XYZ file of C-alpha atoms in Angstrom:
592
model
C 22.940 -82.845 95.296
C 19.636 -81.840 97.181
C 21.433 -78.346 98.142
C 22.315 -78.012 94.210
C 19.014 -78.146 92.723
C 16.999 -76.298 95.620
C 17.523 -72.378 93.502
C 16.146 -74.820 89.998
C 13.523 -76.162 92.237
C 12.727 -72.695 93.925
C 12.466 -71.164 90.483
C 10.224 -72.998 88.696
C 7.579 -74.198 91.567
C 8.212 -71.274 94.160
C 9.457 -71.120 97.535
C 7.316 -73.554 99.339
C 8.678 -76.517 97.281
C 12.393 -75.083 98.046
C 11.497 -75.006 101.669
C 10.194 -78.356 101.755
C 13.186 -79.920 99.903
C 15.617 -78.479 102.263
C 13.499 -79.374 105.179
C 13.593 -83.080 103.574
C 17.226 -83.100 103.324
C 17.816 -82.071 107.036
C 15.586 -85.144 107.613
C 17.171 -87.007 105.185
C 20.692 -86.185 107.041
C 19.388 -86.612 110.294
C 18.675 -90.052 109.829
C 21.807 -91.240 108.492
C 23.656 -89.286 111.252
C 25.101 -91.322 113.971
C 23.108 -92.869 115.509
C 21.705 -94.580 112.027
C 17.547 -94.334 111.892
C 17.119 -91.836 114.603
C 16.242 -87.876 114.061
C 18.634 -87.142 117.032
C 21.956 -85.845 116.376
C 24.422 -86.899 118.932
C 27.809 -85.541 117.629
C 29.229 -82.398 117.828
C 30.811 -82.387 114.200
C 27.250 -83.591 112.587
C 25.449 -81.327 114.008
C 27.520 -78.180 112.664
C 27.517 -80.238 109.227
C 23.911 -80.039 109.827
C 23.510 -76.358 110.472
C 25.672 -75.342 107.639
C 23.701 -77.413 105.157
C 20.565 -75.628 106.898
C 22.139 -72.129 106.296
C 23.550 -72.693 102.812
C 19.992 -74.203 101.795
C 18.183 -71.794 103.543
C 20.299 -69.076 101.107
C 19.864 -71.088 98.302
C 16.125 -70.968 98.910
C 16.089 -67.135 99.327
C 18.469 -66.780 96.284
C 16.176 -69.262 94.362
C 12.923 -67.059 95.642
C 15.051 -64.247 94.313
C 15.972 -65.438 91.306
C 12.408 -66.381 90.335
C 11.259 -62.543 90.606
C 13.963 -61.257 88.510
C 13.252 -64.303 85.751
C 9.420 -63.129 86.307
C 10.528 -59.464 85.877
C 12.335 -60.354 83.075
C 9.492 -62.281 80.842
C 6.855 -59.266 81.755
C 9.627 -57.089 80.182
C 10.203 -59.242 77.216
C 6.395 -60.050 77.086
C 5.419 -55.774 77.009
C 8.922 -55.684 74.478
C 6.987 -58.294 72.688
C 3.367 -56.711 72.779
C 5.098 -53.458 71.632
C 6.962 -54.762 68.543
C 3.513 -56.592 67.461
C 1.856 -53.560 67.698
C 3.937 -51.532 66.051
C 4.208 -53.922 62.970
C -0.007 -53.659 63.105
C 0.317 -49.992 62.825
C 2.729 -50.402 60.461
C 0.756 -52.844 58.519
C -2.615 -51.061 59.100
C -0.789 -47.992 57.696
C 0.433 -49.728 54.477
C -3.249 -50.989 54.187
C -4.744 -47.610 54.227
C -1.875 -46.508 52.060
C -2.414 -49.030 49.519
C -6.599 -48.126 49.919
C -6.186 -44.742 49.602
C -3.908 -45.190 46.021
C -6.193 -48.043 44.763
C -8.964 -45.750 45.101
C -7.561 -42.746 43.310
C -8.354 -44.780 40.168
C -5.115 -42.755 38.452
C -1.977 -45.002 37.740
C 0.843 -44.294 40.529
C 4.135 -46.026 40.519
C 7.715 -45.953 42.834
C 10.870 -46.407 41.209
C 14.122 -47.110 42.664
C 17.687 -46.504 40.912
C 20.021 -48.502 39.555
C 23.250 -47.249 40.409
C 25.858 -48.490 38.104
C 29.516 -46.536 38.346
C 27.981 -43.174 39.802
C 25.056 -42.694 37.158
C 21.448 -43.717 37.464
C 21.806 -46.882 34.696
C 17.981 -48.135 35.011
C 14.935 -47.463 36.752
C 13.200 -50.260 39.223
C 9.158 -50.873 39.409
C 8.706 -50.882 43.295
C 5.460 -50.346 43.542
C 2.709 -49.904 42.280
C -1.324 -49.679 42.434
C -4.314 -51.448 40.674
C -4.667 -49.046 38.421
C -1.344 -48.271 37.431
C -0.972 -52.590 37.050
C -3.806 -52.450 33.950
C -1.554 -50.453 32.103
C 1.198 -53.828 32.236
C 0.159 -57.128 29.876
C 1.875 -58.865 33.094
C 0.610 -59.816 36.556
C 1.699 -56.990 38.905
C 4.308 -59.701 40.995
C 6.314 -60.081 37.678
C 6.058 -56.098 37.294
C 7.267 -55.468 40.880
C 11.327 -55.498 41.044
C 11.532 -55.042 37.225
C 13.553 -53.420 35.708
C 12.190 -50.448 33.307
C 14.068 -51.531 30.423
C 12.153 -55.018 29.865
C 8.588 -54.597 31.887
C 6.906 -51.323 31.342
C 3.322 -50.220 29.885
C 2.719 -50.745 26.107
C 3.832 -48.436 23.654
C 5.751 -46.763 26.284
C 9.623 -45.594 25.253
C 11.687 -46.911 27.927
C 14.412 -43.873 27.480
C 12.015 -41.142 27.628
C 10.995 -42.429 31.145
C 14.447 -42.722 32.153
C 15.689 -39.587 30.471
C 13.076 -37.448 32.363
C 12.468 -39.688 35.595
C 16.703 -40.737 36.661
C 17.559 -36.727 37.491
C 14.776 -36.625 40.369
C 16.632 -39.765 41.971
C 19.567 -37.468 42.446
C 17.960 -34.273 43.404
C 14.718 -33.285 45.051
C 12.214 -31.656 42.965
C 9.210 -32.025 40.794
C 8.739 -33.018 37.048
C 5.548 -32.791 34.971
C 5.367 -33.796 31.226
C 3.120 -35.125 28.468
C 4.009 -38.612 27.206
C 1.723 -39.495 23.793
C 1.288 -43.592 23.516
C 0.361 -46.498 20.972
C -1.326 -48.614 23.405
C -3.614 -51.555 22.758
C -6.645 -49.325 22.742
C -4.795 -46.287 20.051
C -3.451 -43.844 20.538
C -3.358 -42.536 24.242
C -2.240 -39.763 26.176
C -1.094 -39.597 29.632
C 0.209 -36.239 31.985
C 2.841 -37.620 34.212
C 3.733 -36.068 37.481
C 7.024 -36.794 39.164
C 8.848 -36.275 42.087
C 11.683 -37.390 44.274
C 11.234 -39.173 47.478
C 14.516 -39.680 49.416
C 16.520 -41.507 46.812
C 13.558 -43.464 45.077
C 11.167 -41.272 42.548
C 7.088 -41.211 42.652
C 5.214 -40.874 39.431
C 1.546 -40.341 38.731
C 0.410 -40.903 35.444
C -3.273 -39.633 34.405
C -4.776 -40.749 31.431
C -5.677 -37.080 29.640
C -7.023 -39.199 25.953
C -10.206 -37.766 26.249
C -8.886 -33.939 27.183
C -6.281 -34.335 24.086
C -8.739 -35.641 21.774
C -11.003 -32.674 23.050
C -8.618 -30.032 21.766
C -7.704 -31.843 18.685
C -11.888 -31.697 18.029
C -11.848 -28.639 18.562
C -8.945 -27.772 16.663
C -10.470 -29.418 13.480
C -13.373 -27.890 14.176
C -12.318 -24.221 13.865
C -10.661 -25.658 11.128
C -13.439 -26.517 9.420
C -15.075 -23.237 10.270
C -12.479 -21.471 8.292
C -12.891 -23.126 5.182
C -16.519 -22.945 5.426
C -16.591 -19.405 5.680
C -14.117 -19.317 2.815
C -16.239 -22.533 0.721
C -19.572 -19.883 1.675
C -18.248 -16.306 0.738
C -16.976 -18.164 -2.698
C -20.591 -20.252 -3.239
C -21.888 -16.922 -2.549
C -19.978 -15.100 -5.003
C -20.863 -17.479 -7.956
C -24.190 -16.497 -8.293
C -23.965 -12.664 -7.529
C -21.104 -12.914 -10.189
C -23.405 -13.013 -13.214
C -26.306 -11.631 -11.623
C -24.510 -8.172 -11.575
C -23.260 -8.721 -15.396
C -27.434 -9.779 -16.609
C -28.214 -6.598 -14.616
C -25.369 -4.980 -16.399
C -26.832 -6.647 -19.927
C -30.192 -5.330 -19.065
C -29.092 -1.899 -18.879
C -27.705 -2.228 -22.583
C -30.342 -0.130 -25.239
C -32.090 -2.448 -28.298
C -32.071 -5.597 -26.286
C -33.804 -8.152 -28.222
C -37.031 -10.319 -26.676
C -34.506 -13.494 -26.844
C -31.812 -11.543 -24.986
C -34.411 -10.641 -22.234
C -35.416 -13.906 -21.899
C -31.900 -15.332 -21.334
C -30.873 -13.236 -18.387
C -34.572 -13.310 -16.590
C -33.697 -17.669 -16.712
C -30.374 -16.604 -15.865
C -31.293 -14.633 -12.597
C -34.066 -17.515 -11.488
C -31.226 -19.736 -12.037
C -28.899 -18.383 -9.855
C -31.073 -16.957 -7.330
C -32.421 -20.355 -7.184
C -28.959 -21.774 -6.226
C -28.372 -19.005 -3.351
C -32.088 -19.825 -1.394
C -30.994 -23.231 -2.085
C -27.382 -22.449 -0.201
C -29.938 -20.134 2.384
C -31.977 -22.929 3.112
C -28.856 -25.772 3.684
C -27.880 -22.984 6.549
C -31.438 -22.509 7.625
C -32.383 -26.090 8.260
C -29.224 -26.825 9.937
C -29.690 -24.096 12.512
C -32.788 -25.250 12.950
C -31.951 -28.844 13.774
C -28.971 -27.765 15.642
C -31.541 -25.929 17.603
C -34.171 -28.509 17.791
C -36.847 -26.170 16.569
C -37.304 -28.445 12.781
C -40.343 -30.556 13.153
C -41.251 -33.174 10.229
C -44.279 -32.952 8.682
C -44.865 -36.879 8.503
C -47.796 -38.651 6.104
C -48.024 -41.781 4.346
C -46.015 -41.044 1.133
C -45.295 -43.647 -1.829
C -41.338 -44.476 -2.039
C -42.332 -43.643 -5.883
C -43.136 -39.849 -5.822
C -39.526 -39.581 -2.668
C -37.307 -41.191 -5.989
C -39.484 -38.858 -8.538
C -39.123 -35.809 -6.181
C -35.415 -36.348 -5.924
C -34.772 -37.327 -9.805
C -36.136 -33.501 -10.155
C -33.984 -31.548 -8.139
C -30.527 -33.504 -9.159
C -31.767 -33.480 -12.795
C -29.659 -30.425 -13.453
C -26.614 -31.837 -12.611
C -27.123 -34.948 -13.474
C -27.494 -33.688 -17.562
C -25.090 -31.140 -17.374
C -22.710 -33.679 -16.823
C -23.469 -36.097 -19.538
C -24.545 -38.929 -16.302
C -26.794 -42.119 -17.214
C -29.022 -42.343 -14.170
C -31.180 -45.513 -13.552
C -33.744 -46.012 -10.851
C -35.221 -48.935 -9.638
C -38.118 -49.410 -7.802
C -39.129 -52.139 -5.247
C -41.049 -54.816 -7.156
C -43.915 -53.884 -4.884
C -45.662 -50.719 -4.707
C -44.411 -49.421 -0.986
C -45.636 -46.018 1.022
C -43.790 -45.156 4.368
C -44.559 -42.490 6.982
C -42.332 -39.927 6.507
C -41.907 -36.274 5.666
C -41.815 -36.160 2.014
C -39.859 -32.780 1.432
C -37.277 -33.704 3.739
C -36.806 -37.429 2.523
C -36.816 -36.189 -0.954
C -34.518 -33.387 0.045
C -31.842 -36.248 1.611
C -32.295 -38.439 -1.790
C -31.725 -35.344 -3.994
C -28.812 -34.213 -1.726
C -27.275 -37.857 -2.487
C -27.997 -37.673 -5.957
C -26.167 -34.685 -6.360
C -23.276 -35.847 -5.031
C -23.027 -38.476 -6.740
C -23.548 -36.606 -9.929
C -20.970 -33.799 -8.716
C -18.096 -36.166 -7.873
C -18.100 -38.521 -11.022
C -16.762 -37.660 -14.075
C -19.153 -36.810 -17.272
C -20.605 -39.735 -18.595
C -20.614 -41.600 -15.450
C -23.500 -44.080 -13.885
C -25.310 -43.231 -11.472
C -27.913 -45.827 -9.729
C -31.013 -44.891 -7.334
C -32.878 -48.164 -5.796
C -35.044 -49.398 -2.773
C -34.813 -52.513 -0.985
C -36.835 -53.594 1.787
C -36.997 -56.876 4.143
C -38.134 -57.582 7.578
C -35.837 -55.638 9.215
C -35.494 -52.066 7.567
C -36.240 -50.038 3.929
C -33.063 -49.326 2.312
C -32.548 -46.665 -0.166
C -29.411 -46.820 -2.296
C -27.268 -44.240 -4.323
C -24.370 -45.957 -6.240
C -22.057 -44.342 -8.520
C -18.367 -44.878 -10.405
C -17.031 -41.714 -9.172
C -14.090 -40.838 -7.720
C -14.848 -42.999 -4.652
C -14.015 -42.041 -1.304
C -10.428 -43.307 0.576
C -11.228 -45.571 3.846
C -9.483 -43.097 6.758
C -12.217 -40.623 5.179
C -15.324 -42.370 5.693
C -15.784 -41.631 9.090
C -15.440 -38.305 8.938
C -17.599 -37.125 5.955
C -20.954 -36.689 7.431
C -18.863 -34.115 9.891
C -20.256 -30.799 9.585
C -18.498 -28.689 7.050
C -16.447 -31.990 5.923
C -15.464 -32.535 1.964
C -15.972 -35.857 0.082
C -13.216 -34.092 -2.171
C -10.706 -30.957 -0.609
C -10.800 -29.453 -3.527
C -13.983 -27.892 -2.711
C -13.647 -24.581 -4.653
C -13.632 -26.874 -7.504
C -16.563 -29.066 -6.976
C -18.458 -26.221 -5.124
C -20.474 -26.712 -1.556
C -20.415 -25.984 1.550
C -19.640 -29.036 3.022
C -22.959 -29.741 5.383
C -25.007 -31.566 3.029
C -24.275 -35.074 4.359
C -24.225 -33.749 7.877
C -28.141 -31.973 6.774
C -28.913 -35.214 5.744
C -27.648 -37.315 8.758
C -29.522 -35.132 10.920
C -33.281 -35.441 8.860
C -32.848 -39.376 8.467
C -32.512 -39.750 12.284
C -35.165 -37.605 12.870
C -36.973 -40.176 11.072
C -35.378 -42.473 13.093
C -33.191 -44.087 10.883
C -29.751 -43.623 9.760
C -27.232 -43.434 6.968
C -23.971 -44.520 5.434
C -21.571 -44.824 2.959
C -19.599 -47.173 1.722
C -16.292 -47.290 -0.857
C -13.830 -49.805 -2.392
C -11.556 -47.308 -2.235
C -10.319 -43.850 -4.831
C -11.743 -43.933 -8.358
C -14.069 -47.173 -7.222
C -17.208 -45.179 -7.062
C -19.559 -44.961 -3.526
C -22.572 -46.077 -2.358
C -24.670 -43.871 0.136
C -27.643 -45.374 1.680
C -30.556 -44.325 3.870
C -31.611 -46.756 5.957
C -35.487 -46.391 7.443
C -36.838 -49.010 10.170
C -39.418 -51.797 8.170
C -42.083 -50.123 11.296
C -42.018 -47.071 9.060
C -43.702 -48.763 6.338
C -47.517 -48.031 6.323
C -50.225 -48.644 3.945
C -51.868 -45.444 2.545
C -55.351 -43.974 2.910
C -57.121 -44.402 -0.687
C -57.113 -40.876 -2.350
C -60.109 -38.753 -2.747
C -63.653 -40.677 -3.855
C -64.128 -39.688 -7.506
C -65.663 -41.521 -10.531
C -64.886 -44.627 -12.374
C -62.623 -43.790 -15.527
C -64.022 -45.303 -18.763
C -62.173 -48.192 -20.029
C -59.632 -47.847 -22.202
C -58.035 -50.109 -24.653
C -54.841 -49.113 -24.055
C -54.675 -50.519 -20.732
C -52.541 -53.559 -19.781
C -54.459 -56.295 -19.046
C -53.058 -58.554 -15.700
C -53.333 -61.600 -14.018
C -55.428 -61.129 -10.658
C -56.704 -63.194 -7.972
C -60.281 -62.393 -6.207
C -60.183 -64.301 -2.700
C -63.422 -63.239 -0.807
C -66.015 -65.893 0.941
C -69.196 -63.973 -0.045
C -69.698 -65.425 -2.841
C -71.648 -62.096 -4.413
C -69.273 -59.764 -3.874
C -66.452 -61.850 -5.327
C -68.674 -62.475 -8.665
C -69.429 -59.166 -8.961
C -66.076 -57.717 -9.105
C -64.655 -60.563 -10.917
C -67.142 -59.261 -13.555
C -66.121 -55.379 -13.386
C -62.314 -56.335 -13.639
C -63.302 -59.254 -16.366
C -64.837 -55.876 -18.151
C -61.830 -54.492 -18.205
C -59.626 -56.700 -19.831
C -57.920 -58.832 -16.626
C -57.046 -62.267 -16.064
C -59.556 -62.998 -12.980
C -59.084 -66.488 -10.854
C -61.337 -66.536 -8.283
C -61.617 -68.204 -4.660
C -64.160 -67.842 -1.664
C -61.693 -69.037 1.302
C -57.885 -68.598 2.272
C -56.882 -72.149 1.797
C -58.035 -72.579 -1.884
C -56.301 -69.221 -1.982
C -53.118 -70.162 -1.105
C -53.587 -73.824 -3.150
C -54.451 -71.999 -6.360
C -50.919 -70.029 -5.637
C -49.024 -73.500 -6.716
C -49.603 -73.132 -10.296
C -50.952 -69.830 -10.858
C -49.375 -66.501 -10.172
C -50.809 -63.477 -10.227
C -49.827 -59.707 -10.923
C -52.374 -58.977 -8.230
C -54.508 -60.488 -5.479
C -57.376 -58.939 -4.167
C -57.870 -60.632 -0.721
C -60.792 -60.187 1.977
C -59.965 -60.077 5.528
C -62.772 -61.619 7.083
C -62.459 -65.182 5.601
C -63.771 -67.942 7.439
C -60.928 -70.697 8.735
C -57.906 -69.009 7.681
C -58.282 -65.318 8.391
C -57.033 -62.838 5.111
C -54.371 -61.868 7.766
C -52.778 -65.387 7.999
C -53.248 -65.643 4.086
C -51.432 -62.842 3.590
C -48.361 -63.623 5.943
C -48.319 -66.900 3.770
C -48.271 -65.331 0.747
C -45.586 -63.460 1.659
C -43.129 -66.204 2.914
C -43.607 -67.837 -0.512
C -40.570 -66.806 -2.906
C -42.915 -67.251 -5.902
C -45.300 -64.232 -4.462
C -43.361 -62.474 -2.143
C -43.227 -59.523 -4.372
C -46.956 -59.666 -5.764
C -49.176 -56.677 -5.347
C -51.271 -57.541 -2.411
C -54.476 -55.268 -1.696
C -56.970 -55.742 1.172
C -60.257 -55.527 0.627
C -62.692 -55.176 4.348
C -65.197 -53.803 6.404
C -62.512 -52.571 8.810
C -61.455 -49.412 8.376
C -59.848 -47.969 11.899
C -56.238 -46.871 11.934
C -55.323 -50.156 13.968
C -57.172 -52.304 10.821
C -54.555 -50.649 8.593
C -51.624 -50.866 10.944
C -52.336 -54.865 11.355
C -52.546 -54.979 7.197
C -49.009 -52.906 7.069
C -47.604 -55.434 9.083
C -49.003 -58.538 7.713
C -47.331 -57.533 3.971
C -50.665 -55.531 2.100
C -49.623 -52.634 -0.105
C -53.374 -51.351 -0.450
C -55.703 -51.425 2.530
C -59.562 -50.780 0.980
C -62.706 -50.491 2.687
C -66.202 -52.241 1.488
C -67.799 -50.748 -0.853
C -64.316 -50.372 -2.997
C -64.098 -47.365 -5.183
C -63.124 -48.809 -8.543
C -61.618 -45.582 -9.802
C -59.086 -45.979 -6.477
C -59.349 -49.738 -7.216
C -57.232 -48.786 -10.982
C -55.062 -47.049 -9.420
C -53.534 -49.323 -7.235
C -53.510 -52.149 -9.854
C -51.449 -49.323 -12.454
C -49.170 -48.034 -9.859
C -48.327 -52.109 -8.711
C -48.171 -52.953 -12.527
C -45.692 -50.177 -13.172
C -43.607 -51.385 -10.832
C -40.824 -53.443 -12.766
């Protein structure tokens, strides 16, 4: 039993413990050799027992020792076998890392596809793999993508037998494919270049998003478009004015041509000369702004003279087509800092519009609207209306509210002329339609900041009082007692309704059951400054649109600012002019 286990015992503790377990079985035999107890062997047949067992363990013990280095051998081989395979699946795996790095960061959708074989053909088309961005073009988490088949997960909007169709031939041949695939995806329309090729069985596709190139060339394509018809809309607009300019010259050529006749073509020709500087000037200013070389001429201008400017240059259209044209005015007088041509210009460009594209005997409406937010100015008409896909588009340089432009004449850039001023005055425009034959609304919209309140007009003498003049209800808020009186008095003179008050709360008290036209209002009150007074006026509905005019010492362009913001229409300095004083009382009682 000893001699069986001495190669175990040799291979797992070493040679020394095999030795010493086959010394302790010659001892072991030794003493249970005649004679019984004693290390001396006597007989002749135990001692060769004895020596064979010594040989035999003595070889077992080498073989053991032996066997041991070849088991040691072995795990070092297995162990380097072993170190080797892990190392080549970290390669392997740092490899796949840096290839799945090097597509996420490409940023352009990339996919592998595998066939479906089904009796010799390529019957579907298998999602293997693909990268980060190529998995936000799927509604599905990229594991549910992944071993897909084309045919129920793929990209939305895209046809699942166009990618088959043009990607199954490159899983049967080598070779490249490259195509343009046009989408309805969640965000529109999109348009994507794919690249294909085959990779030993399986095929690799690369699919860039090209939406913005596409909708580059279509831009572009519509815009030389457009630059076709202008040139056609301009050498026609042209030719309507030179048309009967050449037949008055002919007329004037004509012998015995009466005084009436003479005076006919001479209106004629400043007629239609008028209407080609006017066509001149459209292409001037929009060169200029395209340039950046128009500069606004900016001032404080009443909202009153922009709508009477721009009544006057639609006027002609507006009667020749039988229109009814109303325009309302804010309830309060209101002046804004703006270039007055140019805003005038946009309003009369919108009037005419509206007059052009509604049938004779049509309504047209002009009004202004203000809050705390922006001044709105609104043209509103029940012409032919303008269809929703169009809206966008019409403030588009040479675009057409109507394409039948050679019938409605112009050239097409008077909305985009009129884009371009209002955001130079930082402000914008739209336009707005129920739909065809439902009439438009354009408005301009100008921020509230633009609002200022004017510098009084030039110093000139008190007009005598008339009796035609319409008397009005008007508060006199001032704390020196004198001054108050004393122009209480003057305005009593003239015919007015005077209340007055010598601080801002009886002020705003007084405004609970009396309500004036106008209120004349100091700033330097004690208490309640004429600032805060004002601000409350204004949030009450009953006076919110009541003429308010300041009356102070303080005359600096910051004074006036502070008064523009606070609500004031007039901003006056001590000693008041009363002839500028009438003024602002008429233009804020005119004011419906």
């Amino acid at each position: 039993m000893i001699s069986a286990t001495l190669p175990l015992i040799t291979v797992l503790f070493g040679p020394w413990s095999g030795l010493l377990l086959l010394l302790s079985g010659i001892w072991f035999g030794a003493l249970w050799m005649q004679p019984f107890g004693s290390l001396a062997v006597v007989q002749q047949d135990d001692r060769a027992v004895l020596l064979a067992y010594t040989v035999v363990g003595a070889l077992l013990v080498v073989a053991g020792h032996q066997l041991a280095k070849v088991a040691r051998r072995a795990g070092r081989a297995e162990a380097a076998t072993q170190d080797a395979a892990d190392r080549l699946l970290q390669v392997e795996r740092d490899a796949r890392n840096r290839f799945d790095i090097a597509l996420n960061t490409a940023g352009v959708p990339f996919f592998l596809l595998t066939p479906i074989v089904h009796d010799g053909r390529v019957a579907e088309l298998r999602w293997d793999y693909l990268n980060e961005a190529a998995a936000q073009l799927f509604n599905q988490p990229a594991a549910v993508v992944i071993g897909s088949s084309i045919s129920y997960v793929r990209p939305t909007g895209w046809d699942a037998n166009l990618l088959l169709d043009r990607l199954a031939p490159l899983a049967k041949r080598t070779g490249r494919e490259a195509f343009d695939v046009r989408v309805e995806g969640d965000n529109g329309e999109q348009w994507f270049h794919v690249i294909a090729a085959s990779l030993q069985g399986s095929v690799v596709a690369w699919f860039g998003d090209v939406t913005p190139r596409v909708r580059a060339e279509q831009a572009l394509s519509e815009a030389d478009r457009r630059k076709d018809e202008f040139l056609a809309t301009l050498a026609h607009e042209l030719r309507n004015p030179l048309a009967p300019i050449r037949q008055v010259a002919e007329i004037l050529e004509q012998p015995g041509l009466t005084d009436e006749r003479k005076k006919w073509c001479i209106t004629v020709l400043r007629r239609q000369s008028a209407a080609m500087a006017l066509l001149l000037d459209d292409l001037l200013d929009v060169s200029r702004i395209t340039r950046g070389a128009l500069t606004l001429r900016k001032e404080a201008v009443a909202l009153r003279d922009v709508f009477d400017d721009a009544v006057e240059i639609a006027r002609p259209m507006i009667e020749s087509k039988g229109h009814q044209l109303a325009v309302k005015h804010h309830p309060r007088p209101m002046s804004i800092e703006a270039d007055r041509l140019r805003l005038a210009q946009v309003m009369g460009n919108l009037l005419t519009n509206a007059a052009k594209y509604t049938p004779p005997g049509g309504h047209i409406e002009l009004t202004a609207e203000a809050d705390d937010a922006e001044i709105v100015l609104s043209v509103d008409d029940n012409g032919i209306g303008i269809e929703p896909d169009k809206l966008s588009a019409i403030f588009s340089m040479f675009s057409q509210v109507n394409p039948d432009h050679h019938r409605q004449g112009g050239l097409g850039i008077g909305l985009a002329l009129s884009k371009s001023l209002i955001e130079l005055h930082g402000g914008r425009i739209t336009a707005s339609s129920a739909g065809r034959n439902l009439g438009s609304r354009f408005s301009v919209h100008l921020p509230a900041a633009s609002r200022v309140v004017p510098e009084p007009v030039q110093t000139r003498d008190a007009p005598t009082i008339a009796s035609s003049v319409e008397r009005h209800r008007i508060l006199v808020v001032d704390d020196n007692v004198d001054a108050a009186d004393a122009l209480t008095a003057l305005l009593e003179l003239e015919g007015h309704q005077i209340r007055t008050v010598y601080s801002g709360e009886e002020a705003l008290d007084i405004l609970s059951h009396y309500s004036p036209d106008v209120i004349l209002l100091d700033l330097g009150l004690p208490g309640m400054s004429g600032i805060d007074v004002a601000r409350g006026i204004r949030a009450m509905p009953s006076t919110r649109d009541v003429t308010l005019i300041a009356i102070t010492g303080w005359g600096q362009p910051q004074d006036r600012a502070r008064t523009a913001d606070a609500g004031f229409d007039f901003h006056f300095t001590k000693p008041v002019d009363v002839g500028q004083l009438n003024e602002a009382i008429d233009s804020a009682v005119a004011a419906p």
